[in-house]
Amino acid sequence: MTAYAIAHLRDAAPHPEIAEYIERITATFAPYGGRFLVHGAQHETKEGSWPGAVVVIGFPSIADARAWWDSPAYREIAPLRSRHIPGDIILVEGVPDGYDPATTAKAIRDAL
């Protein structure tokens, strides 16, 4: 099942370490089947507040996403970003093929 690394990164001043991080990140997730799905695109906030940027990297599975996050190659470059750009990052599984949200609604109704 597809999984995603999703980052909500706050605005930051340009810095050479950020440029280096961006130059090197693709090589860290490529061995795990990762690829950018959203990167550097403008977003439109419809509810709430979302200052900064969104980044989405897709992986074949949650195990691949975790392996990338924990990999020595990514751990080596992560500080290049985190020292200069505050943000939130999550790993999350997508829904399986044939997912029906009515099943979730039924579980909520059954719990009431």
Coordinates of C-alpha atoms in Angstrom, one line a residue:
M1 CA 0.0 0.0 0.0
T2 CA 1.4 3.4 -1.0
A3 CA 2.7 5.6 1.9
Y4 CA 3.6 9.2 2.1
A5 CA 6.1 11.5 3.8
I6 CA 4.3 14.8 4.3
A7 CA 6.1 17.9 5.4
H8 CA 4.6 21.2 6.4
L9 CA 7.6 23.5 6.4
R10 CA 7.5 27.1 7.6
D11 CA 9.1 29.9 5.7
A12 CA 12.8 30.4 6.1
A13 CA 15.4 32.7 4.9
P14 CA 17.6 31.2 2.1
H15 CA 20.7 29.5 3.3
P16 CA 23.4 27.5 1.6
E17 CA 22.7 24.4 3.8
I18 CA 19.0 24.4 2.5
A19 CA 20.3 24.4 -1.1
E20 CA 22.6 21.5 -0.3
Y21 CA 19.8 19.6 1.4
I22 CA 17.6 20.0 -1.7
E23 CA 20.4 19.0 -4.0
R24 CA 21.0 15.8 -2.0
I25 CA 17.6 14.6 -0.9
T26 CA 16.5 12.8 -4.0
A27 CA 19.4 10.4 -3.8
T28 CA 18.3 9.5 -0.2
F29 CA 14.8 8.4 -1.1
A30 CA 15.4 6.9 -4.6
P31 CA 16.7 3.5 -3.1
Y32 CA 13.4 3.2 -1.3
G33 CA 11.2 3.9 -4.3
G34 CA 10.4 7.4 -3.2
R35 CA 9.6 10.3 -5.5
F36 CA 8.4 13.8 -5.1
L37 CA 4.7 14.2 -5.6
V38 CA 4.5 17.8 -4.3
H39 CA 7.6 20.1 -4.0
G40 CA 7.9 23.8 -4.4
A41 CA 4.3 24.2 -5.6
Q42 CA 2.0 27.0 -4.5
H43 CA -0.9 25.9 -2.3
E44 CA -4.3 27.4 -1.7
T45 CA -5.4 27.3 2.0
K46 CA -9.2 26.7 2.2
E47 CA -9.6 26.3 6.0
G48 CA -7.4 27.2 8.9
S49 CA -3.8 28.4 8.5
W50 CA -1.0 26.9 6.5
P51 CA 2.0 29.2 6.5
G52 CA 5.0 28.0 4.6
A53 CA 5.2 25.1 2.1
V54 CA 4.0 21.5 1.7
V55 CA 6.2 18.7 0.5
V56 CA 4.8 15.2 -0.3
I57 CA 7.1 12.2 -1.1
G58 CA 5.4 9.0 -2.2
F59 CA 6.8 5.5 -1.3
P60 CA 5.7 2.0 -2.3
S61 CA 4.9 1.1 1.4
I62 CA 5.1 2.5 4.9
A63 CA 8.1 0.2 5.5
D64 CA 9.9 1.9 2.6
A65 CA 9.0 5.3 4.0
R66 CA 10.3 4.4 7.5
A67 CA 13.5 2.8 6.0
W68 CA 14.2 6.1 4.1
W69 CA 13.6 8.3 7.2
D70 CA 15.9 6.1 9.3
S71 CA 18.5 5.6 6.6
P72 CA 22.0 6.8 7.3
A73 CA 21.9 8.9 4.1
Y74 CA 18.8 10.8 5.1
R75 CA 19.9 11.2 8.8
E76 CA 23.1 12.7 7.5
I77 CA 21.4 15.5 5.6
A78 CA 18.3 16.1 7.7
P79 CA 20.1 18.7 10.0
L80 CA 20.8 20.8 6.9
R81 CA 17.1 21.4 6.7
S82 CA 16.1 21.2 10.4
R83 CA 18.6 23.8 11.5
H84 CA 17.0 26.4 9.2
I85 CA 13.4 25.4 8.5
P86 CA 11.0 24.6 11.3
G87 CA 8.2 22.3 10.4
D88 CA 6.1 19.2 11.0
I89 CA 6.8 15.9 9.1
I90 CA 4.6 12.8 9.2
L91 CA 4.7 9.3 7.6
V92 CA 1.3 8.0 6.7
E93 CA -0.2 5.0 4.8
G94 CA -2.6 5.7 2.0
V95 CA -5.9 3.8 1.7
P96 CA -6.0 0.4 0.0
D97 CA -7.5 -0.1 -3.5
G98 CA -11.3 -0.3 -3.2
Y99 CA -11.4 1.7 0.1
D100 CA -15.0 2.7 0.9
P101 CA -15.4 5.6 3.5
A102 CA -18.9 4.3 4.2
T103 CA -17.2 1.6 6.2
T104 CA -15.6 4.2 8.5
A105 CA -19.0 6.0 8.8
K106 CA -20.7 2.7 9.8
A107 CA -18.0 2.1 12.5
I108 CA -18.7 5.6 13.9
R109 CA -22.4 5.0 13.9
D110 CA -22.0 1.6 15.5
A111 CA -19.9 3.2 18.3
L112 CA -22.6 5.8 19.1

